[in-house]
Amino acid sequence: MSALLTVENLRVRYPTRTGVIEAVRGVSFTLGRERLGIVGESGSGKSQTGRAIMGLTQSHGIVSADRLDFAGMDLLAASPSQRRALRGKRIAMILQDPKYSLDPVMTIGRQICETLRTHEKVTKAEARERAFDMLEAVQIRDPKRVFDLHPHEVSGGMGQRVMIAMMVIAGPELLIADEPTSALDVTVQLEVLGIMDKLVAERGMGLIFVSHDLRLVSSFCDRVIVMYAGRIVEEIAASELANAKHPYTQGLLNCMPQIGESRHPLPVLDRKPEWLS
Ligand SMILES: Nc1ncnc2c1ncn2[C@@H]1O[C@H](COP(=O)(O)OP(=O)(O)OP(=O)(O)O)[C@@H](O)[C@H]1O
Ligand SMILES: [Mg+2]
């Protein structure tokens, strides 16, 4: 089976007055129609990797790679308008903070319909029906009412589910979900994971799931990439995560709280310079 996404030696740099910040430093992986988790401490380059694949690196960032292919298409050679056409339609990303992705002055329904109508030729009435169905699919209980609300009129968790509805309505082949459930309580979290799982199983979508939560990733994903300081230090089957060999991964695992366990002293995450080479 050919890969849906091939990333080879991806780098993202930000020149600043005091030097160059290397956010991503030579990341390589391939993705099929599967669930790939990306874990790693804050600032390790998870979001920057996702954004670079999406073509959403902040304007002063410099992206380079030996290869960045999506479904047989060379993303590095694609024009800005070709990349824009891919976004939302074939590749979608749920951003870490949905507040920045929803337009505060437009109703939720209109935003979802417009997303659909920029990618598919559907009538207004069809778009409306599809939006209702999608809102229902993300467990919004009263889709017709929520359709007419503005983003500030729904809860954070509902906002996040609305974002997911908007991102998947055009049926992307690849979904990059950056901490999509970290603001949700556990029951809603499970609903949202269930929706994404269904999309992978039923539509054969590829999923990149970025999370801090190693336990969640090990139960939800097929494979896991562990990032440290802009690099991949370990790639492992999700079911094997508990037996990870790399000391950094072991450190992340040790920092996960266990119910009923005494946390004195608190574990400290080891960081060694030799892991960078
Ligand atoms: N616009 C930017 N300009 C300069 N540096 C940036 C910019 N965006 C991100 N960085 C840097 O890139 C590095 C990686 O950031 P990134 O957002 O990918 O981390 P992350 O792994 O997603 O962390 P978190 O778990 O906190 O979301 C960080 O050191 C960050 O400071
Ligand atoms: Mg992030």
PDB file of C-alpha atoms and ligand atoms in Angstrom:
ATOM      1  CA  MET A   1       0.000   0.000   0.000  1.00  0.00           C
ATOM      2  CA  SER A   2       1.404   3.406  -0.873  1.00  0.00           C
ATOM      3  CA  ALA A   3       1.659   5.911   1.951  1.00  0.00           C
ATOM      4  CA  LEU A   4      -0.897   8.673   2.328  1.00  0.00           C
ATOM      5  CA  LEU A   5       1.755  11.008   3.681  1.00  0.00           C
ATOM      6  CA  THR A   6       5.541  10.865   3.445  1.00  0.00           C
ATOM      7  CA  VAL A   7       7.633  13.284   5.471  1.00  0.00           C
ATOM      8  CA  GLU A   8      11.419  13.241   5.076  1.00  0.00           C
ATOM      9  CA  ASN A   9      13.802  15.484   6.974  1.00  0.00           C
ATOM     10  CA  LEU A  10      11.232  18.173   7.747  1.00  0.00           C
ATOM     11  CA  ARG A  11      12.664  21.341   9.265  1.00  0.00           C
ATOM     12  CA  VAL A  12      10.958  24.484  10.532  1.00  0.00           C
ATOM     13  CA  ARG A  13      13.085  27.482  11.521  1.00  0.00           C
ATOM     14  CA  TYR A  14      12.245  30.913  12.847  1.00  0.00           C
ATOM     15  CA  PRO A  15      14.926  33.580  12.383  1.00  0.00           C
ATOM     16  CA  THR A  16      14.906  36.057  15.263  1.00  0.00           C
ATOM     17  CA  ARG A  17      17.138  38.955  16.244  1.00  0.00           C
ATOM     18  CA  THR A  18      19.023  36.767  18.674  1.00  0.00           C
ATOM     19  CA  GLY A  19      19.429  33.760  16.397  1.00  0.00           C
ATOM     20  CA  VAL A  20      17.455  31.042  14.682  1.00  0.00           C
ATOM     21  CA  ILE A  21      14.858  29.033  16.631  1.00  0.00           C
ATOM     22  CA  GLU A  22      14.780  25.483  15.287  1.00  0.00           C
ATOM     23  CA  ALA A  23      11.246  24.349  16.019  1.00  0.00           C
ATOM     24  CA  VAL A  24      11.444  21.128  13.959  1.00  0.00           C
ATOM     25  CA  ARG A  25      14.832  19.570  13.240  1.00  0.00           C
ATOM     26  CA  GLY A  26      14.705  16.800  10.672  1.00  0.00           C
ATOM     27  CA  VAL A  27      11.499  14.876  11.276  1.00  0.00           C
ATOM     28  CA  SER A  28      10.763  11.845   9.049  1.00  0.00           C
ATOM     29  CA  PHE A  29       7.792   9.482   9.079  1.00  0.00           C
ATOM     30  CA  THR A  30       5.177   7.943   6.826  1.00  0.00           C
ATOM     31  CA  LEU A  31       1.463   7.638   7.437  1.00  0.00           C
ATOM     32  CA  GLY A  32      -1.028   5.198   5.963  1.00  0.00           C
ATOM     33  CA  ARG A  33      -4.751   5.071   6.604  1.00  0.00           C
ATOM     34  CA  GLU A  34      -4.124   4.674  10.320  1.00  0.00           C
ATOM     35  CA  ARG A  35      -3.977   6.566  13.599  1.00  0.00           C
ATOM     36  CA  LEU A  36      -0.563   7.983  14.360  1.00  0.00           C
ATOM     37  CA  GLY A  37       0.016   9.643  17.732  1.00  0.00           C
ATOM     38  CA  ILE A  38       2.594  12.368  18.333  1.00  0.00           C
ATOM     39  CA  VAL A  39       3.631  12.896  21.948  1.00  0.00           C
ATOM     40  CA  GLY A  40       6.360  14.909  23.628  1.00  0.00           C
ATOM     41  CA  GLU A  41       6.735  17.655  26.181  1.00  0.00           C
ATOM     42  CA  SER A  42       5.577  21.224  25.597  1.00  0.00           C
ATOM     43  CA  GLY A  43       7.676  22.967  22.955  1.00  0.00           C
ATOM     44  CA  SER A  44       8.995  19.736  21.395  1.00  0.00           C
ATOM     45  CA  GLY A  45       7.649  20.698  17.957  1.00  0.00           C
ATOM     46  CA  LYS A  46       4.397  18.732  17.700  1.00  0.00           C
ATOM     47  CA  SER A  47       2.183  21.604  16.568  1.00  0.00           C
ATOM     48  CA  GLN A  48       4.870  23.010  14.283  1.00  0.00           C
ATOM     49  CA  THR A  49       5.158  19.624  12.548  1.00  0.00           C
ATOM     50  CA  GLY A  50       1.384  19.543  11.994  1.00  0.00           C
ATOM     51  CA  ARG A  51       1.244  23.104  10.777  1.00  0.00           C
ATOM     52  CA  ALA A  52       4.085  22.559   8.299  1.00  0.00           C
ATOM     53  CA  ILE A  53       2.269  19.568   6.769  1.00  0.00           C
ATOM     54  CA  MET A  54      -0.874  21.677   6.578  1.00  0.00           C
ATOM     55  CA  GLY A  55       0.952  24.656   5.021  1.00  0.00           C
ATOM     56  CA  LEU A  56       0.017  26.826   7.999  1.00  0.00           C
ATOM     57  CA  THR A  57       3.458  27.766   9.298  1.00  0.00           C
ATOM     58  CA  GLN A  58       3.496  31.357  10.568  1.00  0.00           C
ATOM     59  CA  SER A  59       4.691  33.710   7.830  1.00  0.00           C
ATOM     60  CA  HIS A  60       8.218  34.309   9.148  1.00  0.00           C
ATOM     61  CA  GLY A  61       8.901  30.578   9.556  1.00  0.00           C
ATOM     62  CA  ILE A  62      11.070  28.746   7.024  1.00  0.00           C
ATOM     63  CA  VAL A  63       9.991  25.221   6.110  1.00  0.00           C
ATOM     64  CA  SER A  64      12.243  22.784   4.284  1.00  0.00           C
ATOM     65  CA  ALA A  65      12.177  19.042   3.678  1.00  0.00           C
ATOM     66  CA  ASP A  66      13.723  16.419   1.441  1.00  0.00           C
ATOM     67  CA  ARG A  67      10.235  15.123   0.765  1.00  0.00           C
ATOM     68  CA  LEU A  68       6.720  16.153   1.708  1.00  0.00           C
ATOM     69  CA  ASP A  69       4.258  14.076  -0.299  1.00  0.00           C
ATOM     70  CA  PHE A  70       0.536  13.742   0.197  1.00  0.00           C
ATOM     71  CA  ALA A  71      -1.353  11.119  -1.859  1.00  0.00           C
ATOM     72  CA  GLY A  72       1.262  11.232  -4.610  1.00  0.00           C
ATOM     73  CA  MET A  73       1.380  15.024  -4.662  1.00  0.00           C
ATOM     74  CA  ASP A  74       4.569  16.964  -3.923  1.00  0.00           C
ATOM     75  CA  LEU A  75       3.467  19.544  -1.346  1.00  0.00           C
ATOM     76  CA  LEU A  76       6.794  21.387  -1.526  1.00  0.00           C
ATOM     77  CA  ALA A  77       6.213  22.098  -5.222  1.00  0.00           C
ATOM     78  CA  ALA A  78       2.536  23.025  -4.794  1.00  0.00           C
ATOM     79  CA  SER A  79       1.545  26.674  -5.241  1.00  0.00           C
ATOM     80  CA  PRO A  80      -0.116  28.582  -2.393  1.00  0.00           C
ATOM     81  CA  SER A  81      -3.461  28.299  -4.178  1.00  0.00           C
ATOM     82  CA  GLN A  82      -3.047  24.542  -4.658  1.00  0.00           C
ATOM     83  CA  ARG A  83      -2.277  24.192  -0.950  1.00  0.00           C
ATOM     84  CA  ARG A  84      -5.298  26.292  -0.060  1.00  0.00           C
ATOM     85  CA  ALA A  85      -7.483  24.049  -2.199  1.00  0.00           C
ATOM     86  CA  LEU A  86      -6.198  20.989  -0.317  1.00  0.00           C
ATOM     87  CA  ARG A  87      -6.865  22.481   3.106  1.00  0.00           C
ATOM     88  CA  GLY A  88     -10.272  21.676   4.447  1.00  0.00           C
ATOM     89  CA  LYS A  89     -11.092  19.475   1.468  1.00  0.00           C
ATOM     90  CA  ARG A  90      -8.420  16.750   1.530  1.00  0.00           C
ATOM     91  CA  ILE A  91      -6.268  17.685   4.537  1.00  0.00           C
ATOM     92  CA  ALA A  92      -7.822  19.214   7.630  1.00  0.00           C
ATOM     93  CA  MET A  93      -6.376  20.311  10.933  1.00  0.00           C
ATOM     94  CA  ILE A  94      -8.067  20.801  14.255  1.00  0.00           C
ATOM     95  CA  LEU A  95      -5.967  23.523  15.829  1.00  0.00           C
ATOM     96  CA  GLN A  96      -4.882  23.386  19.439  1.00  0.00           C
ATOM     97  CA  ASP A  97      -7.016  26.390  20.308  1.00  0.00           C
ATOM     98  CA  PRO A  98     -10.361  26.327  18.491  1.00  0.00           C
ATOM     99  CA  LYS A  99     -11.070  29.909  19.561  1.00  0.00           C
ATOM    100  CA  TYR A 100      -8.790  31.077  16.780  1.00  0.00           C
ATOM    101  CA  SER A 101     -10.417  28.905  14.149  1.00  0.00           C
ATOM    102  CA  LEU A 102     -14.037  29.914  14.550  1.00  0.00           C
ATOM    103  CA  ASP A 103     -15.133  33.306  13.301  1.00  0.00           C
ATOM    104  CA  PRO A 104     -16.711  35.093  16.295  1.00  0.00           C
ATOM    105  CA  VAL A 105     -19.147  37.164  14.221  1.00  0.00           C
ATOM    106  CA  MET A 106     -20.533  34.398  12.030  1.00  0.00           C
ATOM    107  CA  THR A 107     -23.090  31.832  13.164  1.00  0.00           C
ATOM    108  CA  ILE A 108     -21.867  28.280  13.585  1.00  0.00           C
ATOM    109  CA  GLY A 109     -24.184  26.998  10.887  1.00  0.00           C
ATOM    110  CA  ARG A 110     -23.022  29.514   8.336  1.00  0.00           C
ATOM    111  CA  GLN A 111     -19.377  28.682   9.021  1.00  0.00           C
ATOM    112  CA  ILE A 112     -19.938  24.986   8.515  1.00  0.00           C
ATOM    113  CA  CYS A 113     -22.000  25.550   5.362  1.00  0.00           C
ATOM    114  CA  GLU A 114     -19.434  27.915   3.891  1.00  0.00           C
ATOM    115  CA  THR A 115     -16.651  25.433   4.549  1.00  0.00           C
ATOM    116  CA  LEU A 116     -18.606  22.773   2.703  1.00  0.00           C
ATOM    117  CA  ARG A 117     -19.599  25.055  -0.165  1.00  0.00           C
ATOM    118  CA  THR A 118     -16.041  26.216  -0.850  1.00  0.00           C
ATOM    119  CA  HIS A 119     -15.116  22.588  -1.514  1.00  0.00           C
ATOM    120  CA  GLU A 120     -18.244  21.048  -3.003  1.00  0.00           C
ATOM    121  CA  LYS A 121     -20.961  22.207  -5.347  1.00  0.00           C
ATOM    122  CA  VAL A 122     -24.013  21.868  -3.135  1.00  0.00           C
ATOM    123  CA  THR A 123     -27.118  24.023  -2.840  1.00  0.00           C
ATOM    124  CA  LYS A 124     -27.741  26.089   0.277  1.00  0.00           C
ATOM    125  CA  ALA A 125     -30.463  23.693   1.378  1.00  0.00           C
ATOM    126  CA  GLU A 126     -28.229  20.638   0.884  1.00  0.00           C
ATOM    127  CA  ALA A 127     -25.400  22.308   2.800  1.00  0.00           C
ATOM    128  CA  ARG A 128     -27.801  23.030   5.650  1.00  0.00           C
ATOM    129  CA  GLU A 129     -28.939  19.423   5.833  1.00  0.00           C
ATOM    130  CA  ARG A 130     -25.361  18.153   5.749  1.00  0.00           C
ATOM    131  CA  ALA A 131     -24.424  20.615   8.517  1.00  0.00           C
ATOM    132  CA  PHE A 132     -27.300  19.379  10.712  1.00  0.00           C
ATOM    133  CA  ASP A 133     -26.185  15.785  10.147  1.00  0.00           C
ATOM    134  CA  MET A 134     -22.595  16.616  10.951  1.00  0.00           C
ATOM    135  CA  LEU A 135     -23.516  18.497  14.148  1.00  0.00           C
ATOM    136  CA  GLU A 136     -25.554  15.497  15.174  1.00  0.00           C
ATOM    137  CA  ALA A 137     -22.600  13.227  14.417  1.00  0.00           C
ATOM    138  CA  VAL A 138     -20.416  15.212  16.836  1.00  0.00           C
ATOM    139  CA  GLN A 139     -23.086  14.735  19.501  1.00  0.00           C
ATOM    140  CA  ILE A 140     -24.546  18.236  19.488  1.00  0.00           C
ATOM    141  CA  ARG A 141     -27.944  17.434  20.880  1.00  0.00           C
ATOM    142  CA  ASP A 142     -29.986  20.218  19.339  1.00  0.00           C
ATOM    143  CA  PRO A 143     -28.339  20.893  15.961  1.00  0.00           C
ATOM    144  CA  LYS A 144     -31.082  23.172  14.630  1.00  0.00           C
ATOM    145  CA  ARG A 145     -30.737  25.517  17.597  1.00  0.00           C
ATOM    146  CA  VAL A 146     -26.932  25.427  17.707  1.00  0.00           C
ATOM    147  CA  PHE A 147     -26.809  26.117  13.963  1.00  0.00           C
ATOM    148  CA  ASP A 148     -27.993  29.688  14.598  1.00  0.00           C
ATOM    149  CA  LEU A 149     -25.718  30.435  17.553  1.00  0.00           C
ATOM    150  CA  HIS A 150     -22.452  32.380  17.504  1.00  0.00           C
ATOM    151  CA  PRO A 151     -19.273  30.690  18.819  1.00  0.00           C
ATOM    152  CA  HIS A 152     -19.337  32.627  22.125  1.00  0.00           C
ATOM    153  CA  GLU A 153     -22.802  31.268  22.852  1.00  0.00           C
ATOM    154  CA  VAL A 154     -21.643  27.642  23.104  1.00  0.00           C
ATOM    155  CA  SER A 155     -19.455  25.984  25.736  1.00  0.00           C
ATOM    156  CA  GLY A 156     -15.769  25.270  25.157  1.00  0.00           C
ATOM    157  CA  GLY A 157     -16.406  21.595  24.596  1.00  0.00           C
ATOM    158  CA  MET A 158     -19.230  22.303  22.162  1.00  0.00           C
ATOM    159  CA  GLY A 159     -16.990  24.793  20.364  1.00  0.00           C
ATOM    160  CA  GLN A 160     -14.389  22.094  19.982  1.00  0.00           C
ATOM    161  CA  ARG A 161     -16.959  19.663  18.593  1.00  0.00           C
ATOM    162  CA  VAL A 162     -18.241  22.328  16.196  1.00  0.00           C
ATOM    163  CA  MET A 163     -14.644  22.743  14.997  1.00  0.00           C
ATOM    164  CA  ILE A 164     -14.384  19.007  14.411  1.00  0.00           C
ATOM    165  CA  ALA A 165     -17.672  19.069  12.478  1.00  0.00           C
ATOM    166  CA  MET A 166     -16.359  21.893  10.325  1.00  0.00           C
ATOM    167  CA  MET A 167     -13.057  20.127   9.720  1.00  0.00           C
ATOM    168  CA  VAL A 168     -14.484  16.789   8.691  1.00  0.00           C
ATOM    169  CA  ILE A 169     -17.614  17.843   6.780  1.00  0.00           C
ATOM    170  CA  ALA A 170     -15.798  17.883   3.445  1.00  0.00           C
ATOM    171  CA  GLY A 171     -14.470  14.362   4.141  1.00  0.00           C
ATOM    172  CA  PRO A 172     -10.692  14.883   4.387  1.00  0.00           C
ATOM    173  CA  GLU A 173      -8.334  11.991   3.647  1.00  0.00           C
ATOM    174  CA  LEU A 174      -5.942  13.248   6.309  1.00  0.00           C
ATOM    175  CA  LEU A 175      -6.901  14.837   9.611  1.00  0.00           C
ATOM    176  CA  ILE A 176      -4.325  16.420  11.894  1.00  0.00           C
ATOM    177  CA  ALA A 177      -5.876  16.794  15.332  1.00  0.00           C
ATOM    178  CA  ASP A 178      -3.753  18.919  17.666  1.00  0.00           C
ATOM    179  CA  GLU A 179      -4.814  18.265  21.282  1.00  0.00           C
ATOM    180  CA  PRO A 180      -8.425  18.057  20.056  1.00  0.00           C
ATOM    181  CA  THR A 181      -9.777  16.803  23.353  1.00  0.00           C
ATOM    182  CA  SER A 182      -7.569  18.347  26.011  1.00  0.00           C
ATOM    183  CA  ALA A 183     -10.151  21.001  26.937  1.00  0.00           C
ATOM    184  CA  LEU A 184     -12.955  18.450  27.232  1.00  0.00           C
ATOM    185  CA  ASP A 185     -14.122  16.414  30.157  1.00  0.00           C
ATOM    186  CA  VAL A 186     -13.645  12.690  29.964  1.00  0.00           C
ATOM    187  CA  THR A 187     -17.093  11.719  28.669  1.00  0.00           C
ATOM    188  CA  VAL A 188     -17.052  14.304  25.876  1.00  0.00           C
ATOM    189  CA  GLN A 189     -13.443  13.358  25.163  1.00  0.00           C
ATOM    190  CA  LEU A 190     -14.515   9.785  24.527  1.00  0.00           C
ATOM    191  CA  GLU A 191     -17.335  10.935  22.227  1.00  0.00           C
ATOM    192  CA  VAL A 192     -14.929  13.000  20.172  1.00  0.00           C
ATOM    193  CA  LEU A 193     -12.394  10.168  19.958  1.00  0.00           C
ATOM    194  CA  GLY A 194     -15.212   7.888  18.870  1.00  0.00           C
ATOM    195  CA  ILE A 195     -16.111  10.247  16.023  1.00  0.00           C
ATOM    196  CA  MET A 196     -12.531  10.361  14.786  1.00  0.00           C
ATOM    197  CA  ASP A 197     -12.190   6.619  15.128  1.00  0.00           C
ATOM    198  CA  LYS A 198     -15.269   6.116  12.980  1.00  0.00           C
ATOM    199  CA  LEU A 199     -13.862   8.386  10.283  1.00  0.00           C
ATOM    200  CA  VAL A 200     -10.672   6.322  10.193  1.00  0.00           C
ATOM    201  CA  ALA A 201     -12.579   3.035  10.076  1.00  0.00           C
ATOM    202  CA  GLU A 202     -15.409   4.020   7.715  1.00  0.00           C
ATOM    203  CA  ARG A 203     -13.776   6.487   5.368  1.00  0.00           C
ATOM    204  CA  GLY A 204     -10.205   5.175   5.580  1.00  0.00           C
ATOM    205  CA  MET A 205      -8.982   8.535   6.763  1.00  0.00           C
ATOM    206  CA  GLY A 206      -5.394   8.943   8.027  1.00  0.00           C
ATOM    207  CA  LEU A 207      -5.179  10.593  11.438  1.00  0.00           C
ATOM    208  CA  ILE A 208      -2.320  12.385  13.157  1.00  0.00           C
ATOM    209  CA  PHE A 209      -3.298  12.755  16.789  1.00  0.00           C
ATOM    210  CA  VAL A 210      -1.184  15.156  18.821  1.00  0.00           C
ATOM    211  CA  SER A 211      -1.502  14.825  22.570  1.00  0.00           C
ATOM    212  CA  HIS A 212       0.215  15.211  25.902  1.00  0.00           C
ATOM    213  CA  ASP A 213      -1.710  12.282  27.228  1.00  0.00           C
ATOM    214  CA  LEU A 214       0.387   9.149  26.731  1.00  0.00           C
ATOM    215  CA  ARG A 215      -2.244   6.888  28.158  1.00  0.00           C
ATOM    216  CA  LEU A 216      -4.869   8.190  25.744  1.00  0.00           C
ATOM    217  CA  VAL A 217      -2.502   7.872  22.800  1.00  0.00           C
ATOM    218  CA  SER A 218      -1.483   4.336  23.710  1.00  0.00           C
ATOM    219  CA  SER A 219      -5.091   3.178  23.833  1.00  0.00           C
ATOM    220  CA  PHE A 220      -6.372   5.190  20.856  1.00  0.00           C
ATOM    221  CA  CYS A 221      -3.580   5.129  18.257  1.00  0.00           C
ATOM    222  CA  ASP A 222      -1.889   2.426  16.194  1.00  0.00           C
ATOM    223  CA  ARG A 223       1.583   3.907  16.244  1.00  0.00           C
ATOM    224  CA  VAL A 224       3.283   6.641  18.276  1.00  0.00           C
ATOM    225  CA  ILE A 225       6.063   9.089  17.529  1.00  0.00           C
ATOM    226  CA  VAL A 226       7.851  10.575  20.527  1.00  0.00           C
ATOM    227  CA  MET A 227       9.307  14.047  19.960  1.00  0.00           C
ATOM    228  CA  TYR A 228      11.978  15.831  21.928  1.00  0.00           C
ATOM    229  CA  ALA A 229      13.429  19.262  21.063  1.00  0.00           C
ATOM    230  CA  GLY A 230      12.220  19.185  17.460  1.00  0.00           C
ATOM    231  CA  ARG A 231      13.266  15.610  16.709  1.00  0.00           C
ATOM    232  CA  ILE A 232      11.805  12.130  16.829  1.00  0.00           C
ATOM    233  CA  VAL A 233      13.551  10.157  19.553  1.00  0.00           C
ATOM    234  CA  GLU A 234      11.412   7.038  19.287  1.00  0.00           C
ATOM    235  CA  GLU A 235       8.758   5.477  17.061  1.00  0.00           C
ATOM    236  CA  ILE A 236       6.823   2.627  18.587  1.00  0.00           C
ATOM    237  CA  ALA A 237       3.622   0.580  18.261  1.00  0.00           C
ATOM    238  CA  ALA A 238       1.055   2.195  20.559  1.00  0.00           C
ATOM    239  CA  SER A 239       0.451  -1.085  22.350  1.00  0.00           C
ATOM    240  CA  GLU A 240       4.173  -1.231  23.171  1.00  0.00           C
ATOM    241  CA  LEU A 241       4.347   2.267  24.639  1.00  0.00           C
ATOM    242  CA  ALA A 242       4.481   1.029  28.208  1.00  0.00           C
ATOM    243  CA  ASN A 243       7.647  -0.919  27.292  1.00  0.00           C
ATOM    244  CA  ALA A 244       9.345   2.024  25.562  1.00  0.00           C
ATOM    245  CA  LYS A 245      13.135   1.740  25.500  1.00  0.00           C
ATOM    246  CA  HIS A 246      14.123   5.366  25.207  1.00  0.00           C
ATOM    247  CA  PRO A 247      14.834   7.016  28.566  1.00  0.00           C
ATOM    248  CA  TYR A 248      12.962  10.164  27.488  1.00  0.00           C
ATOM    249  CA  THR A 249       9.802   8.167  26.713  1.00  0.00           C
ATOM    250  CA  GLN A 250      10.218   6.297  29.982  1.00  0.00           C
ATOM    251  CA  GLY A 251      10.501   9.671  31.712  1.00  0.00           C
ATOM    252  CA  LEU A 252       7.256  10.858  30.107  1.00  0.00           C
ATOM    253  CA  LEU A 253       5.563   7.646  31.225  1.00  0.00           C
ATOM    254  CA  ASN A 254       6.857   8.064  34.757  1.00  0.00           C
ATOM    255  CA  CYS A 255       5.424  11.573  34.921  1.00  0.00           C
ATOM    256  CA  MET A 256       1.890  10.287  34.357  1.00  0.00           C
ATOM    257  CA  PRO A 257      -0.103  10.399  37.551  1.00  0.00           C
ATOM    258  CA  GLN A 258      -1.500   7.141  38.914  1.00  0.00           C
ATOM    259  CA  ILE A 259      -4.622   7.231  41.012  1.00  0.00           C
ATOM    260  CA  GLY A 260      -3.914   6.581  44.662  1.00  0.00           C
ATOM    261  CA  GLU A 261      -0.177   6.786  44.230  1.00  0.00           C
ATOM    262  CA  SER A 262       1.970   8.921  46.503  1.00  0.00           C
ATOM    263  CA  ARG A 263       3.669  11.702  44.517  1.00  0.00           C
ATOM    264  CA  HIS A 264       6.440  12.650  46.906  1.00  0.00           C
ATOM    265  CA  PRO A 265       8.861  13.564  45.618  1.00  0.00           C
ATOM    266  CA  LEU A 266       7.376  14.530  42.233  1.00  0.00           C
ATOM    267  CA  PRO A 267       9.171  12.795  39.345  1.00  0.00           C
ATOM    268  CA  VAL A 268      11.407  15.042  37.232  1.00  0.00           C
ATOM    269  CA  LEU A 269      11.766  14.630  33.469  1.00  0.00           C
ATOM    270  CA  ASP A 270      15.368  13.908  32.420  1.00  0.00           C
ATOM    271  CA  ARG A 271      16.736  15.768  29.398  1.00  0.00           C
ATOM    272  CA  LYS A 272      20.114  14.755  28.047  1.00  0.00           C
ATOM    273  CA  PRO A 273      22.011  16.574  25.284  1.00  0.00           C
ATOM    274  CA  GLU A 274      23.007  13.265  23.645  1.00  0.00           C
ATOM    275  CA  TRP A 275      19.352  12.550  22.762  1.00  0.00           C
ATOM    276  CA  LEU A 276      19.596  15.317  20.188  1.00  0.00           C
ATOM    277  CA  SER A 277      22.122  13.532  17.999  1.00  0.00           C
TER     278      SER A 277
HETATM  279  N1  LIG B   1       5.786  31.706  15.548  1.00  0.00           N
HETATM  280  C1  LIG B   1       6.858  31.243  16.173  1.00  0.00           C
HETATM  281  N2  LIG B   1       8.000  31.945  16.214  1.00  0.00           N
HETATM  282  C2  LIG B   1       9.113  31.474  16.826  1.00  0.00           C
HETATM  283  N3  LIG B   1       9.170  30.280  17.443  1.00  0.00           N
HETATM  284  C3  LIG B   1       8.057  29.535  17.445  1.00  0.00           C
HETATM  285  C4  LIG B   1       6.845  29.964  16.815  1.00  0.00           C
HETATM  286  N4  LIG B   1       5.915  29.014  16.990  1.00  0.00           N
HETATM  287  C5  LIG B   1       6.511  28.037  17.705  1.00  0.00           C
HETATM  288  N5  LIG B   1       7.796  28.337  17.975  1.00  0.00           N
HETATM  289  C6  LIG B   1       8.755  27.512  18.721  1.00  0.00           C
HETATM  290  O1  LIG B   1       8.813  26.230  18.159  1.00  0.00           O
HETATM  291  C7  LIG B   1       8.983  25.244  19.159  1.00  0.00           C
HETATM  292  C8  LIG B   1       7.970  24.156  18.988  1.00  0.00           C
HETATM  293  O2  LIG B   1       6.662  24.669  19.217  1.00  0.00           O
HETATM  294  P1  LIG B   1       5.350  23.806  19.088  1.00  0.00           P
HETATM  295  O3  LIG B   1       4.208  24.729  19.140  1.00  0.00           O
HETATM  296  O4  LIG B   1       5.459  22.917  17.912  1.00  0.00           O
HETATM  297  O5  LIG B   1       5.407  22.931  20.428  1.00  0.00           O
HETATM  298  P2  LIG B   1       4.410  21.791  20.896  1.00  0.00           P
HETATM  299  O6  LIG B   1       5.188  20.519  20.934  1.00  0.00           O
HETATM  300  O7  LIG B   1       3.170  21.814  20.081  1.00  0.00           O
HETATM  301  O8  LIG B   1       4.118  22.240  22.399  1.00  0.00           O
HETATM  302  P3  LIG B   1       2.730  22.210  23.252  1.00  0.00           P
HETATM  303  O9  LIG B   1       2.646  20.823  23.786  1.00  0.00           O
HETATM  304  O10 LIG B   1       2.977  23.210  24.323  1.00  0.00           O
HETATM  305  O11 LIG B   1       1.610  22.572  22.346  1.00  0.00           O
HETATM  306  C9  LIG B   1       8.896  25.969  20.484  1.00  0.00           C
HETATM  307  O12 LIG B   1      10.193  26.126  20.988  1.00  0.00           O
HETATM  308  C10 LIG B   1       8.287  27.295  20.148  1.00  0.00           C
HETATM  309  O13 LIG B   1       8.768  28.288  20.990  1.00  0.00           O
HETATM  310 MG    MG B   2       1.243  22.333  20.444  1.00  0.00          MG
END
